[in-house]
CSV table of C-alpha atoms and ligand atoms in Angstrom, one decimal:
chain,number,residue,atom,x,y,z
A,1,UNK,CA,-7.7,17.6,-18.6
A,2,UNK,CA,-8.8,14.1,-17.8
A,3,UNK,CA,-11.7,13.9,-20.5
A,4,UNK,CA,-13.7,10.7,-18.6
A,5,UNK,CA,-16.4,10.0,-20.2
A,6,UNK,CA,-19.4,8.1,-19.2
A,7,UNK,CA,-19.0,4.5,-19.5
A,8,UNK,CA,-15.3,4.9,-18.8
A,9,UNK,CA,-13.3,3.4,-15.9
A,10,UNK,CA,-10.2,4.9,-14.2
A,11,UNK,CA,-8.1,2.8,-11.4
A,12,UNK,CA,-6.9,5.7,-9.4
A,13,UNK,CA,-3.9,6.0,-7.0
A,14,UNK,CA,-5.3,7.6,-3.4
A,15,UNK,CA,-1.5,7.3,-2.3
A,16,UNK,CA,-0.9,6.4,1.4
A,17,UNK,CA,-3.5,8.4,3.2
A,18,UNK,CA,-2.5,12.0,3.6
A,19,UNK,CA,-4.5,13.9,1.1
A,20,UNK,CA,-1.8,16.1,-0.1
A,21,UNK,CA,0.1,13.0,-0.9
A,22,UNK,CA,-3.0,13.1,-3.8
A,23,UNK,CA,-2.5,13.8,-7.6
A,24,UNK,CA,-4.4,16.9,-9.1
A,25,UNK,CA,-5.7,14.4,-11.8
A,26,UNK,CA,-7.0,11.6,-9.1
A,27,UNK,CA,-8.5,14.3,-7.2
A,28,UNK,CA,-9.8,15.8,-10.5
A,29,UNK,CA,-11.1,12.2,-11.2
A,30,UNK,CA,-12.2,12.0,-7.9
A,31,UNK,CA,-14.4,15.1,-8.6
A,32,UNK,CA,-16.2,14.5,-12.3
A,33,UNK,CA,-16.8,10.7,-11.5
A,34,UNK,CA,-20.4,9.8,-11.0
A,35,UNK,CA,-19.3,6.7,-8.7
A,36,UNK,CA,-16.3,5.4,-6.9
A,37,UNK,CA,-15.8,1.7,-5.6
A,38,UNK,CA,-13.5,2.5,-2.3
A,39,UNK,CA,-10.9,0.2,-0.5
A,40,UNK,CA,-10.3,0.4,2.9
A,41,UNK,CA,-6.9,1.6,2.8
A,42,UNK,CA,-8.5,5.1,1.6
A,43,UNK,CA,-7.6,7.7,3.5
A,44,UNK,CA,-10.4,9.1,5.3
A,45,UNK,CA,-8.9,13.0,4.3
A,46,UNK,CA,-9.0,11.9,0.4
A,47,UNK,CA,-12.3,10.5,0.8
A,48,UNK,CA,-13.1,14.0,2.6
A,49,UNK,CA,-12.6,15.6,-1.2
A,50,UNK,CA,-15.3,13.5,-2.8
A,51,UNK,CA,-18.3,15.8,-3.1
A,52,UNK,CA,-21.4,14.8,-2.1
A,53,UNK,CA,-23.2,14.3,-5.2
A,54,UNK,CA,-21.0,11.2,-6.4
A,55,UNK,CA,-22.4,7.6,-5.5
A,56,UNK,CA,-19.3,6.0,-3.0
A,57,UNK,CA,-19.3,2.3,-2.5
A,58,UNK,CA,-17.2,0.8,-0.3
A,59,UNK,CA,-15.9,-2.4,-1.6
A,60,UNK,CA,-13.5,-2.7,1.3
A,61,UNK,CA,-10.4,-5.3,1.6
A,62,UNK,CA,-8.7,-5.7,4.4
A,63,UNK,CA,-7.6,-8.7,5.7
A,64,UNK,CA,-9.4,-10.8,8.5
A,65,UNK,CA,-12.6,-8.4,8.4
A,66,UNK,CA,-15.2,-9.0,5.7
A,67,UNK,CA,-15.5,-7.9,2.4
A,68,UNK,CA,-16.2,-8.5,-1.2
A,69,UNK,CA,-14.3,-10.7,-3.1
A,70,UNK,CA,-12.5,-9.4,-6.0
A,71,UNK,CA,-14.7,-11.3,-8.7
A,72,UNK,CA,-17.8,-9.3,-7.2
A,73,UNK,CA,-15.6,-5.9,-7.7
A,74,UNK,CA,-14.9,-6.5,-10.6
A,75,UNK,CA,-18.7,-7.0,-11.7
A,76,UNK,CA,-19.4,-3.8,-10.1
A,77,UNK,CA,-17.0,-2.0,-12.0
A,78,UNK,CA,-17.9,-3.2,-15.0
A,79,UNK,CA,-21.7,-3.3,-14.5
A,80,UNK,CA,-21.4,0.5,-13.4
A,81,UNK,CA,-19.5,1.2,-17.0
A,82,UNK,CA,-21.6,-0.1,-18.8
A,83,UNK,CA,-24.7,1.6,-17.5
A,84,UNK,CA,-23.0,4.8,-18.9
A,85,UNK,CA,-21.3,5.5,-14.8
A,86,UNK,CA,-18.0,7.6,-14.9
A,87,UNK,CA,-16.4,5.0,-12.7
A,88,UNK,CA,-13.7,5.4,-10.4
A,89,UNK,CA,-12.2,2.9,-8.8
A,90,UNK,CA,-10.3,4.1,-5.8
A,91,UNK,CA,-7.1,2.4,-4.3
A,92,UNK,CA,-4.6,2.8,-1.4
A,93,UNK,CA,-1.1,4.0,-3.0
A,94,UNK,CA,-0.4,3.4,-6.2
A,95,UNK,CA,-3.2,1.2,-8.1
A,96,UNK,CA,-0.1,-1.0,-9.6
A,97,UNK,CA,1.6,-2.4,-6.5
A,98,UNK,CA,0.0,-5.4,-5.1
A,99,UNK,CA,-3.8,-3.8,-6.0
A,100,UNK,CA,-5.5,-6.7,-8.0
A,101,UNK,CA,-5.8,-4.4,-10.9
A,102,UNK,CA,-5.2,-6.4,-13.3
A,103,UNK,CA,-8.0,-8.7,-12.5
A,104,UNK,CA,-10.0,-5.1,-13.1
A,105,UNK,CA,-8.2,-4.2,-16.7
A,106,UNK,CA,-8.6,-7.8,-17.7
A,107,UNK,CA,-12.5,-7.5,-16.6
A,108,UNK,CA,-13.2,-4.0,-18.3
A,109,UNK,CA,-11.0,-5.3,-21.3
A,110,UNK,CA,-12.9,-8.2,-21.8
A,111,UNK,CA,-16.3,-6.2,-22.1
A,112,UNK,CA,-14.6,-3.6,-24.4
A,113,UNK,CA,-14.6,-0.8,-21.6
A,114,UNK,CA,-12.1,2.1,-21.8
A,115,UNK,CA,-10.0,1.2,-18.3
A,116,UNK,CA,-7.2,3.7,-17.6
A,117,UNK,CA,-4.9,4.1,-14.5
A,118,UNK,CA,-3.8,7.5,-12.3
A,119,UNK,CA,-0.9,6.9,-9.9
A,120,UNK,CA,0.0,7.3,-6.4
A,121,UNK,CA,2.2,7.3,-4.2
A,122,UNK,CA,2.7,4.0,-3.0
A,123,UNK,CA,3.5,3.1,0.7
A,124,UNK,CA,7.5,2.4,0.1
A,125,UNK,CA,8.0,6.0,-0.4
A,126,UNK,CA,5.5,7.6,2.2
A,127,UNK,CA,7.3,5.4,4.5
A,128,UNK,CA,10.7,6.5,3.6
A,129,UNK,CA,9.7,10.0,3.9
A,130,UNK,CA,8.2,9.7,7.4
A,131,UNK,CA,11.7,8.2,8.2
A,132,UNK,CA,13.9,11.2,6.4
A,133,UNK,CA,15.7,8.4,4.6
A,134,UNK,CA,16.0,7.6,1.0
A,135,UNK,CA,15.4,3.7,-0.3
A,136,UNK,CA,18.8,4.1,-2.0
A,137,UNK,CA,21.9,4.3,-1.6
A,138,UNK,CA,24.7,4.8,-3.7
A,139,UNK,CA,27.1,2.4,-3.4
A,140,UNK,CA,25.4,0.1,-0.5
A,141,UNK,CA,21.4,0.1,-1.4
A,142,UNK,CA,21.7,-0.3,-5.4
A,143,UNK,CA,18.5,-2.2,-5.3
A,144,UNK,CA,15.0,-1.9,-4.0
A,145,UNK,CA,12.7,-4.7,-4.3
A,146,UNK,CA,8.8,-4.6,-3.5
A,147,UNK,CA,7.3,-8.0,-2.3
A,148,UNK,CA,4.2,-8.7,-0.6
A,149,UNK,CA,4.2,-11.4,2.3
A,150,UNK,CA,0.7,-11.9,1.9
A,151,UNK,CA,0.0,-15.5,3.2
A,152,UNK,CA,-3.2,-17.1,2.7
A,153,UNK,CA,-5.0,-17.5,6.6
A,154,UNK,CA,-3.1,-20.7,8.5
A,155,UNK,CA,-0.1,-21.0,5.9
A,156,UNK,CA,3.5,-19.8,6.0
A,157,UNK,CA,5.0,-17.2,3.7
A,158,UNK,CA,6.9,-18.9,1.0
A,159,UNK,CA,9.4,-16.3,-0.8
A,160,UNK,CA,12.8,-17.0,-2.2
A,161,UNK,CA,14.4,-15.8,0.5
A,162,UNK,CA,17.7,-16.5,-1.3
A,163,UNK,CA,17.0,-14.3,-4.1
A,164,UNK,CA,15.5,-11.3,-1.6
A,165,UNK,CA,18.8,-11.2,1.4
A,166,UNK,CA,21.0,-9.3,-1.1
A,167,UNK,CA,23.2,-7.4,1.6
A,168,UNK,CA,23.0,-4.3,-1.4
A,169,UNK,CA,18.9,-3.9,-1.3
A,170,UNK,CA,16.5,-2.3,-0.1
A,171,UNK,CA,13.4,-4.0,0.8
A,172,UNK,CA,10.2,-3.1,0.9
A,173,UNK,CA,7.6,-5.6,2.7
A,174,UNK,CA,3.9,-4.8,1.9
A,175,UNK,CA,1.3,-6.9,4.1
A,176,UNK,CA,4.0,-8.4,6.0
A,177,UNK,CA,3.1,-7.4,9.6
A,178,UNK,CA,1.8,-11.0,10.3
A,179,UNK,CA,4.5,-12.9,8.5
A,180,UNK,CA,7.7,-10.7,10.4
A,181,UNK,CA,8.6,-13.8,12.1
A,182,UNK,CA,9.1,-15.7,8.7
A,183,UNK,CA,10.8,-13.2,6.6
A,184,UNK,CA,12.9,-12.2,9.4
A,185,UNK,CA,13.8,-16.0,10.0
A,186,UNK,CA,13.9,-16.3,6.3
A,187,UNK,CA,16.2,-13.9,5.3
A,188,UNK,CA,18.5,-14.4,8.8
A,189,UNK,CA,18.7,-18.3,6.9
A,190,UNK,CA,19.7,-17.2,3.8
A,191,UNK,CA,22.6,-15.0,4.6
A,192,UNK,CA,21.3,-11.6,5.6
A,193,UNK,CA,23.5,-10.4,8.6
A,194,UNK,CA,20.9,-10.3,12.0
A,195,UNK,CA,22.1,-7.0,12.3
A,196,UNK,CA,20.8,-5.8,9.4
A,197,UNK,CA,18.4,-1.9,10.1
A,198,UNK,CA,14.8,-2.3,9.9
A,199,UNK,CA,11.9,-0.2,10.0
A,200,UNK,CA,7.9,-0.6,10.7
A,201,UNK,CA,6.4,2.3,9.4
A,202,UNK,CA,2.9,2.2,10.1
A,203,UNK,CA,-0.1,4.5,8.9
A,204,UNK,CA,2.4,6.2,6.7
A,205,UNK,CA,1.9,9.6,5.8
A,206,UNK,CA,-0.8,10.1,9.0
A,207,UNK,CA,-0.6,11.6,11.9
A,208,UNK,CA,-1.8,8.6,13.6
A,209,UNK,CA,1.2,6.5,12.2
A,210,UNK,CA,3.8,5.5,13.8
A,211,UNK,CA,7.5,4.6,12.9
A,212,UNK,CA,9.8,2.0,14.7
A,213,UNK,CA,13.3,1.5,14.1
A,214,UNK,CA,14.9,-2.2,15.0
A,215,UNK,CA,17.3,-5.4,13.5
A,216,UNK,CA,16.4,-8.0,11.4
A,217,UNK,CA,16.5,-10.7,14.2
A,218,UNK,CA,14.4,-8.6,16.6
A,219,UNK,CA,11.8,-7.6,13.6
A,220,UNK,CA,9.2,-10.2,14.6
A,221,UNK,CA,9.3,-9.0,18.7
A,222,UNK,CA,8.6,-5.6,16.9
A,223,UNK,CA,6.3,-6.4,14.3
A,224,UNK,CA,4.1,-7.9,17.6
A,225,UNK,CA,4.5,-4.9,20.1
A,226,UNK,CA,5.1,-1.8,18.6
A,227,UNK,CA,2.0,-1.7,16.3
A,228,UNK,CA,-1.4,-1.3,16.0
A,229,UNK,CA,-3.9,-2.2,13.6
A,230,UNK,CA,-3.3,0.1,10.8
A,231,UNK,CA,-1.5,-1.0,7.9
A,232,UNK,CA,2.3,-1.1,8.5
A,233,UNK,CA,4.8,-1.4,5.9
A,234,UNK,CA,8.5,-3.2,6.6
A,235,UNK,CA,12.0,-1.9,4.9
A,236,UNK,CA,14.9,-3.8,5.5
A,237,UNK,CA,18.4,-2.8,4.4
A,238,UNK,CA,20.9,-1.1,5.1
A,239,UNK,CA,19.9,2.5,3.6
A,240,UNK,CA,17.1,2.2,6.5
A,241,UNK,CA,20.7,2.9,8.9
A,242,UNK,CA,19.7,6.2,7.9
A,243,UNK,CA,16.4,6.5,8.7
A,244,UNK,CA,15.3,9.5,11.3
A,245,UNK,CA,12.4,8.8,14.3
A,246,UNK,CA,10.1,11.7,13.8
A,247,UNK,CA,9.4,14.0,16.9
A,248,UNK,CA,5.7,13.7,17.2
A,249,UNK,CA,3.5,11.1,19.4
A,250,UNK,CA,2.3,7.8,18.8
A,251,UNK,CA,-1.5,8.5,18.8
A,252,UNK,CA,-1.8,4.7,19.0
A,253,UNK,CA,-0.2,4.0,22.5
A,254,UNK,CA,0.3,7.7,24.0
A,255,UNK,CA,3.7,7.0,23.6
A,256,UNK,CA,6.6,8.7,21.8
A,257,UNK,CA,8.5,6.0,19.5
A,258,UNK,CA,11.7,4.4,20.5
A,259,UNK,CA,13.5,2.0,18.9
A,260,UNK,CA,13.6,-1.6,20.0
B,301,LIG,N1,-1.3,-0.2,-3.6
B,301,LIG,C1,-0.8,0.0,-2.2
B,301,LIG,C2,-0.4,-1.3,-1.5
B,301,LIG,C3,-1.6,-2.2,-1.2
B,301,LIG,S1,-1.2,-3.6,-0.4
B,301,LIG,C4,0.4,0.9,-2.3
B,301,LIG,O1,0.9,1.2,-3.4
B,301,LIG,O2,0.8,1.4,-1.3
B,301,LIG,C5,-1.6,-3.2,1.3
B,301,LIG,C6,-0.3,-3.0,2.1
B,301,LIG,O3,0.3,-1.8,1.7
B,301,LIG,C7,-0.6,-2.9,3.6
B,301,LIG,O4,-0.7,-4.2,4.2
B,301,LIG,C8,0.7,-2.2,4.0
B,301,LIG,O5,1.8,-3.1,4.0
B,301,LIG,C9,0.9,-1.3,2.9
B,301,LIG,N2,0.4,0.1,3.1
B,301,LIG,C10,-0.6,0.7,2.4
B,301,LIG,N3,-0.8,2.0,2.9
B,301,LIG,C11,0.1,2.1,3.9
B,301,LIG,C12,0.4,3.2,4.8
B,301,LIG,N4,-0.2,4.4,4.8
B,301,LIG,N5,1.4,3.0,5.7
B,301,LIG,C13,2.1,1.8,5.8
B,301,LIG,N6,1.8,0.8,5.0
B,301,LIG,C14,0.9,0.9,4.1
């Protein structure tokens, strides 16, 4: 039993889109809140689940379209707890990779509000499913490494590509669709062999995704024509020399993936 009370908040995990990817407790949440503030990434299947008497608010980031800025969610949130809301605050994956939630605990903390978190499955591991591979591998993938390649609109990416093209990791590249060309030419400059196995995974989880297999040097040609405009995640290592293409049709371009 969850045991949410009015005036309570819960950051919950809506994993990467499919709803059986859900928990029984988010979608439990999901079901006794009396509101929940929605980010795009939802999956329109989980959002399917809500019933119809709880408020939804979409509070929507994705980037390049508009939406609210996280200081205005987080007022929401908190002015929702303390007018006595059950308050769910929904997120893509799992609320603690790359989710601004901490701006959310700090906010409810701050006003004494009762914040707790339900997780999901984050995108790394829906992608790896989709692809039949695992993230590690024993002996040549002893490390997997989440970053985000989130640059700000007009700048570069700036990681420390030294410290991320360890030959023995797996690497998972959240929001990093736009910046292939730098983390590809990043990593290629600090050592990682061209050769290296990547894979776009995009949509994971969906249907409509769609998975593409390729090399390091040839990520950013990739990255530009084999997607669409859902969210794509990158993995980079050489555990993704494992990965599978699924049999099933890219519902984005009516064609049936290949690798490049
Ligand atoms: N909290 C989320 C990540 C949010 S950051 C999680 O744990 O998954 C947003 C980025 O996550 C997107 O730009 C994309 O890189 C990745 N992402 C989220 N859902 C995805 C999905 N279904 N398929 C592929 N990538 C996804």
């Amino acid at each position: 039993m969850t045991d949410f009370r009015g005036g309570e908040v819960w950051l919950v995990g809506a994993g990467p889109g499919d709803p059986d990817l859900l928990t029984r407790k988010a979608e439990r949440l999901m079901t006794e809140a009396s509101v929940i503030f929605y980010d795009a990434l939802v999956g329109e299947g989980v959002l399917a689940l809500v019933p119809p008497h709880v408020r939804m608010v979409p509070v929507g980031k994705r980037s390049g379209r508009h939406s609210k800025d996280q200081t205005s969610i987080d007022r929401l949130i908190v002015e929702a707890a303390l007018a006595g809301e059950k308050v769910v605050r929904l997120k893509g994956g799992d609320p603690a990779i790359f989710a601004r939630s901490n701006e959310e605990l700090e906010a409810c903390r701050a006003e004494g509000i009762s914040v707790r978190i339900c997780p999901g499955i984050t995108a790394a591991s829906a992608a790896a499913a989709d692809l039949g591979m695992s993230l590690t591998l024993r002996g040549l993938a002893r490390r997997l490494t989440f970053v985000t390649a989130h640059a700000l609109a007009g700048e570069r990416v700036s990681l420390d590509w030294h410290a991320l093209a360890d030959p023995q990791a797996t690497l998972a590249v959240y929001m990093g669709k736009a910046a292939a060309r730098d983390v590809s030419a990043g990593l290629i400059a600090a050592g990682l062999p061209r050769d290296t196995p990547c894979a776009l995974v995009e949509q994971a989880s969906l249907p409509t995704g769609g998975e593409f297999l390729t090399r390091l040097d040839l990520l950013p040609i990739a990255a530009r024509t084999a997607l669409g405009d859902g969210p794509a995640l990158i993995l980079i290592g050489q555990a993704v020399g494992a990965a599978v293409l699924p049999q099933r049709a890219n519902a984005y371009t009516g064609t049936v993936r290949a690798s490049v």
